[in-house]
């Protein structure tokens, strides 16, 4: 499912117009993004949780040339499936 399909599903299950459904989805994803930027943990009970994993800097290797390269530290979102979703998918 992509973003457009999510908007269509929201429109079909509610009395919202397509534009209103798109706005709801945009607000939801903006709120998630803002929380990630702040480093906050996001938990949607029964579905999933997200948190930011911080990776330290390390020495890597360019696979094409074999040269050593310093990889900068980074922060990435990490998804963890909730118990109810896991049970529903693995029926």
Short mmCIF file of N, CA, C and O in Angstrom, two decimals:
data_model
loop_
_atom_site.label_atom_id
_atom_site.label_comp_id
_atom_site.label_asym_id
_atom_site.label_seq_id
_atom_site.Cartn_x
_atom_site.Cartn_y
_atom_site.Cartn_z
N UNK A 1 0.85 -1.17 0.00
CA UNK A 1 0.00 0.00 0.00
C UNK A 1 0.89 1.23 0.00
O UNK A 1 1.84 1.32 0.76
N UNK A 2 0.58 2.16 -0.88
CA UNK A 2 1.32 3.42 -0.90
C UNK A 2 0.45 4.54 -0.33
O UNK A 2 -0.69 4.30 0.08
N UNK A 3 0.97 5.74 -0.34
CA UNK A 3 0.29 6.88 0.27
C UNK A 3 -1.05 7.16 -0.40
O UNK A 3 -2.06 7.43 0.26
N UNK A 4 -1.10 7.08 -1.73
CA UNK A 4 -2.34 7.34 -2.47
C UNK A 4 -3.40 6.29 -2.14
O UNK A 4 -4.58 6.62 -1.97
N UNK A 5 -2.99 5.04 -1.99
CA UNK A 5 -3.93 3.97 -1.63
C UNK A 5 -4.44 4.17 -0.20
O UNK A 5 -5.60 3.88 0.10
N UNK A 6 -3.58 4.66 0.68
CA UNK A 6 -4.00 4.95 2.05
C UNK A 6 -5.04 6.06 2.06
O UNK A 6 -6.05 5.98 2.76
N UNK A 7 -4.83 7.09 1.27
CA UNK A 7 -5.79 8.20 1.16
C UNK A 7 -7.12 7.68 0.64
O UNK A 7 -8.19 8.03 1.15
N UNK A 8 -7.08 6.84 -0.38
CA UNK A 8 -8.31 6.28 -0.96
C UNK A 8 -9.06 5.42 0.06
O UNK A 8 -10.29 5.48 0.15
N UNK A 9 -8.34 4.61 0.83
CA UNK A 9 -8.97 3.77 1.85
C UNK A 9 -9.62 4.63 2.92
O UNK A 9 -10.74 4.34 3.37
N UNK A 10 -8.95 5.69 3.33
CA UNK A 10 -9.50 6.60 4.33
C UNK A 10 -10.75 7.28 3.80
O UNK A 10 -11.76 7.40 4.50
N UNK A 11 -10.73 7.70 2.54
CA UNK A 11 -11.88 8.35 1.89
C UNK A 11 -13.05 7.39 1.81
O UNK A 11 -14.19 7.76 2.09
N UNK A 12 -12.78 6.13 1.45
CA UNK A 12 -13.85 5.15 1.28
C UNK A 12 -14.51 4.75 2.60
O UNK A 12 -15.70 4.43 2.64
N UNK A 13 -13.74 4.76 3.70
CA UNK A 13 -14.28 4.31 4.99
C UNK A 13 -14.86 5.44 5.84
O UNK A 13 -15.39 5.18 6.92
N UNK A 14 -14.73 6.66 5.38
CA UNK A 14 -15.26 7.80 6.14
C UNK A 14 -16.08 8.69 5.20
O UNK A 14 -16.23 8.40 4.03
N UNK A 15 -16.56 9.78 5.74
CA UNK A 15 -17.31 10.75 4.93
C UNK A 15 -16.41 11.87 4.43
O UNK A 15 -16.91 12.88 3.93
N UNK A 16 -15.11 11.70 4.56
CA UNK A 16 -14.16 12.72 4.13
C UNK A 16 -14.05 12.75 2.61
O UNK A 16 -14.18 11.72 1.96
N UNK A 17 -13.76 13.93 2.08
CA UNK A 17 -13.46 14.04 0.65
C UNK A 17 -12.02 13.58 0.45
O UNK A 17 -11.27 13.41 1.42
N UNK A 18 -11.64 13.41 -0.80
CA UNK A 18 -10.27 12.97 -1.09
C UNK A 18 -9.26 14.01 -0.60
O UNK A 18 -8.22 13.66 -0.04
N UNK A 19 -9.57 15.29 -0.76
CA UNK A 19 -8.67 16.35 -0.31
C UNK A 19 -8.54 16.34 1.22
O UNK A 19 -7.45 16.52 1.76
N UNK A 20 -9.65 16.14 1.91
CA UNK A 20 -9.61 16.10 3.37
C UNK A 20 -8.83 14.87 3.86
O UNK A 20 -8.05 14.97 4.82
N UNK A 21 -9.05 13.74 3.20
CA UNK A 21 -8.32 12.52 3.57
C UNK A 21 -6.82 12.71 3.33
O UNK A 21 -5.99 12.29 4.14
N UNK A 22 -6.45 13.36 2.23
CA UNK A 22 -5.05 13.63 1.94
C UNK A 22 -4.45 14.54 3.00
O UNK A 22 -3.29 14.35 3.42
N UNK A 23 -5.21 15.51 3.48
CA UNK A 23 -4.75 16.42 4.52
C UNK A 23 -4.53 15.67 5.83
O UNK A 23 -3.53 15.89 6.54
N UNK A 24 -5.42 14.75 6.18
CA UNK A 24 -5.28 13.95 7.40
C UNK A 24 -3.99 13.11 7.33
O UNK A 24 -3.21 13.06 8.28
N UNK A 25 -3.77 12.46 6.19
CA UNK A 25 -2.57 11.64 6.02
C UNK A 25 -1.32 12.50 6.08
O UNK A 25 -0.33 12.14 6.71
N UNK A 26 -1.36 13.69 5.44
CA UNK A 26 -0.21 14.60 5.47
C UNK A 26 0.09 15.04 6.90
O UNK A 26 1.25 15.02 7.34
N UNK A 27 -0.94 15.39 7.66
CA UNK A 27 -0.75 15.82 9.05
C UNK A 27 -0.15 14.68 9.88
O UNK A 27 0.77 14.89 10.69
N UNK A 28 -0.64 13.45 9.67
CA UNK A 28 -0.14 12.28 10.40
C UNK A 28 1.35 12.08 10.13
O UNK A 28 2.15 11.93 11.05
N UNK A 29 1.74 12.08 8.86
CA UNK A 29 3.14 11.85 8.52
C UNK A 29 4.03 13.02 8.94
O UNK A 29 5.18 12.82 9.34
N UNK A 30 3.51 14.24 8.89
CA UNK A 30 4.28 15.39 9.37
C UNK A 30 4.54 15.28 10.87
O UNK A 30 5.63 15.58 11.35
N UNK A 31 3.52 14.83 11.62
CA UNK A 31 3.68 14.66 13.07
C UNK A 31 4.72 13.58 13.37
O UNK A 31 5.56 13.75 14.27
N UNK A 32 4.70 12.48 12.62
CA UNK A 32 5.71 11.44 12.79
C UNK A 32 7.10 11.99 12.50
O UNK A 32 8.05 11.76 13.26
N UNK A 33 7.24 12.70 11.39
CA UNK A 33 8.54 13.26 11.00
C UNK A 33 9.06 14.23 12.05
O UNK A 33 10.25 14.20 12.39
N UNK A 34 8.18 15.09 12.56
CA UNK A 34 8.59 16.05 13.60
C UNK A 34 9.07 15.33 14.85
O UNK A 34 10.06 15.73 15.47
N UNK A 35 8.38 14.25 15.23
CA UNK A 35 8.79 13.48 16.41
C UNK A 35 10.15 12.83 16.17
O UNK A 35 10.99 12.79 17.07
N UNK A 36 10.40 12.32 14.96
CA UNK A 36 11.70 11.73 14.64
C UNK A 36 12.81 12.76 14.74
O UNK A 36 13.88 12.48 15.28
N UNK A 37 12.56 13.95 14.23
CA UNK A 37 13.57 15.01 14.27
C UNK A 37 13.94 15.35 15.71
O UNK A 37 15.10 15.57 16.03
N UNK A 38 12.93 15.34 16.59
CA UNK A 38 13.17 15.63 18.01
C UNK A 38 13.79 14.45 18.76
O UNK A 38 14.15 14.57 19.91
N UNK A 39 13.85 13.28 18.10
CA UNK A 39 14.41 12.08 18.74
C UNK A 39 13.43 11.37 19.65
O UNK A 39 13.83 10.54 20.46
N UNK A 40 12.15 11.66 19.50
CA UNK A 40 11.14 11.05 20.36
C UNK A 40 10.79 9.64 19.89
O UNK A 40 10.93 9.32 18.72
N UNK A 41 10.32 8.84 20.82
CA UNK A 41 9.83 7.50 20.51
C UNK A 41 8.36 7.60 20.15
O UNK A 41 7.61 8.35 20.79
N UNK A 42 7.94 6.86 19.15
CA UNK A 42 6.54 6.87 18.70
C UNK A 42 5.97 5.47 18.94
O UNK A 42 6.57 4.49 18.53
N UNK A 43 4.83 5.41 19.62
CA UNK A 43 4.20 4.12 19.88
C UNK A 43 2.73 4.19 19.50
O UNK A 43 2.00 5.04 19.98
N UNK A 44 2.32 3.29 18.61
CA UNK A 44 0.92 3.16 18.23
C UNK A 44 0.49 1.79 18.76
O UNK A 44 0.83 0.76 18.17
N UNK A 45 -0.20 1.79 19.89
CA UNK A 45 -0.56 0.55 20.59
C UNK A 45 -1.24 -0.45 19.66
O UNK A 45 -2.13 -0.10 18.91
N UNK A 46 -0.80 -1.69 19.70
CA UNK A 46 -1.38 -2.75 18.90
C UNK A 46 -0.86 -2.80 17.48
O UNK A 46 -1.15 -3.72 16.74
N UNK A 47 -0.11 -1.76 17.07
CA UNK A 47 0.38 -1.73 15.69
C UNK A 47 1.90 -1.81 15.63
O UNK A 47 2.46 -2.77 15.13
N UNK A 48 2.55 -0.76 16.13
CA UNK A 48 4.01 -0.74 16.06
C UNK A 48 4.57 0.37 16.95
O UNK A 48 3.85 1.16 17.52
N UNK A 49 5.89 0.39 17.00
CA UNK A 49 6.59 1.51 17.64
C UNK A 49 7.81 1.84 16.79
O UNK A 49 8.32 0.99 16.06
N UNK A 50 8.21 3.08 16.85
CA UNK A 50 9.39 3.55 16.15
C UNK A 50 10.30 4.22 17.17
O UNK A 50 9.82 4.86 18.11
N UNK A 51 11.58 4.06 17.01
CA UNK A 51 12.53 4.84 17.78
C UNK A 51 13.74 5.11 16.90
O UNK A 51 13.92 4.47 15.86
N UNK A 52 14.53 6.06 17.32
CA UNK A 52 15.71 6.46 16.55
C UNK A 52 16.91 5.68 17.06
O UNK A 52 17.19 5.68 18.26
N UNK A 53 17.59 5.00 16.16
CA UNK A 53 18.84 4.32 16.51
C UNK A 53 19.99 5.22 16.08
O UNK A 53 19.98 5.75 14.97
N UNK A 54 20.94 5.37 16.96
CA UNK A 54 22.11 6.19 16.65
C UNK A 54 23.30 5.29 16.35
O UNK A 54 23.61 4.40 17.14
N UNK A 55 23.90 5.51 15.22
CA UNK A 55 25.06 4.72 14.80
C UNK A 55 26.31 5.59 14.88
O UNK A 55 26.30 6.74 14.44
N UNK A 56 27.37 5.04 15.45
CA UNK A 56 28.62 5.77 15.59
C UNK A 56 29.38 5.79 14.26
O UNK A 56 29.11 5.00 13.37
N UNK A 57 30.34 6.66 14.19
CA UNK A 57 31.21 6.75 13.03
C UNK A 57 32.12 5.52 13.00
O UNK A 57 32.49 4.98 14.04
N UNK A 58 32.46 5.07 11.78
CA UNK A 58 33.35 3.92 11.65
C UNK A 58 34.11 3.98 10.33
O UNK A 58 33.76 4.75 9.45
N UNK A 59 35.15 3.17 10.25
CA UNK A 59 35.92 3.09 9.01
C UNK A 59 35.29 2.04 8.10
O UNK A 59 35.11 0.90 8.49
N UNK A 60 34.95 2.46 6.89
CA UNK A 60 34.39 1.55 5.90
C UNK A 60 35.34 1.41 4.74
O UNK A 60 36.48 1.90 4.76
N UNK A 61 34.89 0.71 3.71
CA UNK A 61 35.72 0.48 2.54
C UNK A 61 34.90 0.72 1.29
O UNK A 61 33.77 0.26 1.18
N UNK A 62 35.47 1.47 0.37
CA UNK A 62 34.83 1.68 -0.92
C UNK A 62 34.95 0.37 -1.71
O UNK A 62 36.05 -0.06 -2.03
N UNK A 63 33.83 -0.28 -2.04
CA UNK A 63 33.91 -1.58 -2.71
C UNK A 63 34.51 -1.52 -4.11
O UNK A 63 35.08 -2.49 -4.60
N UNK A 64 34.43 -0.36 -4.74
CA UNK A 64 34.94 -0.23 -6.11
C UNK A 64 36.46 -0.07 -6.14
O UNK A 64 37.15 -0.70 -6.93
N UNK A 65 36.98 0.79 -5.23
CA UNK A 65 38.42 1.08 -5.24
C UNK A 65 39.19 0.37 -4.12
O UNK A 65 40.41 0.25 -4.20
N UNK A 66 38.49 -0.03 -3.07
CA UNK A 66 39.16 -0.67 -1.94
C UNK A 66 39.72 0.34 -0.95
O UNK A 66 40.30 -0.05 0.06
N UNK A 67 39.58 1.62 -1.21
CA UNK A 67 40.08 2.66 -0.31
C UNK A 67 39.28 2.68 0.98
O UNK A 67 38.07 2.45 1.00
N UNK A 68 39.98 3.01 2.10
CA UNK A 68 39.30 3.17 3.37
C UNK A 68 38.60 4.53 3.38
O UNK A 68 39.13 5.52 2.90
N UNK A 69 37.38 4.52 3.93
CA UNK A 69 36.56 5.73 3.97
C UNK A 69 35.98 5.88 5.37
O UNK A 69 35.52 4.89 5.96
N UNK A 70 35.99 7.09 5.90
CA UNK A 70 35.38 7.36 7.20
C UNK A 70 33.87 7.54 7.00
O UNK A 70 33.44 8.44 6.29
N UNK A 71 33.07 6.69 7.63
CA UNK A 71 31.62 6.79 7.55
C UNK A 71 31.15 7.65 8.71
O UNK A 71 31.46 7.36 9.87
N UNK A 72 30.42 8.73 8.43
CA UNK A 72 29.99 9.63 9.50
C UNK A 72 28.90 8.98 10.38
O UNK A 72 28.20 8.06 9.94
N UNK A 73 28.74 9.48 11.61
CA UNK A 73 27.66 8.97 12.46
C UNK A 73 26.30 9.31 11.86
O UNK A 73 26.18 10.28 11.10
N UNK A 74 25.30 8.49 12.16
CA UNK A 74 23.97 8.77 11.62
C UNK A 74 22.90 8.31 12.58
O UNK A 74 23.14 7.51 13.48
N UNK A 75 21.70 8.86 12.37
CA UNK A 75 20.53 8.51 13.16
C UNK A 75 19.47 8.02 12.19
O UNK A 75 19.13 8.71 11.23
N UNK A 76 18.93 6.82 12.44
CA UNK A 76 17.93 6.25 11.55
C UNK A 76 16.72 5.76 12.34
O UNK A 76 16.87 5.24 13.45
N UNK A 77 15.51 5.89 11.76
CA UNK A 77 14.33 5.36 12.44
C UNK A 77 14.33 3.83 12.40
O UNK A 77 14.76 3.22 11.42
N UNK A 78 13.88 3.22 13.48
CA UNK A 78 13.83 1.77 13.61
C UNK A 78 12.39 1.37 13.92
O UNK A 78 11.77 1.91 14.83
N UNK A 79 11.85 0.43 13.17
CA UNK A 79 10.47 -0.04 13.29
C UNK A 79 10.43 -1.33 14.10
O UNK A 79 11.23 -2.23 13.86
N UNK A 80 9.50 -1.41 15.05
CA UNK A 80 9.30 -2.65 15.79
C UNK A 80 7.81 -2.97 15.76
O UNK A 80 6.97 -2.17 16.18
N UNK A 81 7.49 -4.13 15.26
CA UNK A 81 6.11 -4.58 15.11
C UNK A 81 5.47 -4.82 16.47
O UNK A 81 6.10 -5.36 17.37
N UNK A 82 4.19 -4.43 16.61
CA UNK A 82 3.46 -4.67 17.85
C UNK A 82 2.94 -6.10 17.94
O UNK A 82 2.80 -6.80 16.94
N UNK A 83 2.63 -6.54 19.15
CA UNK A 83 2.19 -7.92 19.39
C UNK A 83 0.91 -8.24 18.63
O UNK A 83 0.81 -9.29 17.99
N UNK A 84 -0.07 -7.35 18.67
CA UNK A 84 -1.35 -7.60 18.01
C UNK A 84 -1.19 -7.69 16.49
O UNK A 84 -1.78 -8.56 15.85
N UNK A 85 -0.37 -6.83 15.92
CA UNK A 85 -0.13 -6.87 14.47
C UNK A 85 0.59 -8.16 14.11
O UNK A 85 0.25 -8.81 13.12
N UNK A 86 1.57 -8.53 14.92
CA UNK A 86 2.34 -9.75 14.67
C UNK A 86 1.41 -10.96 14.66
O UNK A 86 1.49 -11.82 13.77
N UNK A 87 0.50 -11.03 15.64
CA UNK A 87 -0.44 -12.14 15.72
C UNK A 87 -1.42 -12.13 14.55
O UNK A 87 -1.77 -13.18 14.01
N UNK A 88 -1.85 -10.95 14.13
CA UNK A 88 -2.80 -10.84 13.02
C UNK A 88 -2.17 -11.26 11.70
O UNK A 88 -2.81 -11.92 10.89
N UNK A 89 -0.92 -10.91 11.50
CA UNK A 89 -0.22 -11.26 10.26
C UNK A 89 0.13 -12.75 10.25
O UNK A 89 0.03 -13.41 9.21
N UNK A 90 0.47 -13.29 11.39
CA UNK A 90 0.92 -14.69 11.48
C UNK A 90 -0.22 -15.61 11.92
O UNK A 90 0.00 -16.61 12.58
N UNK A 91 -1.45 -15.28 11.53
CA UNK A 91 -2.61 -16.06 11.94
C UNK A 91 -2.33 -17.51 11.71
O UNK A 91 -2.78 -18.44 12.06
#
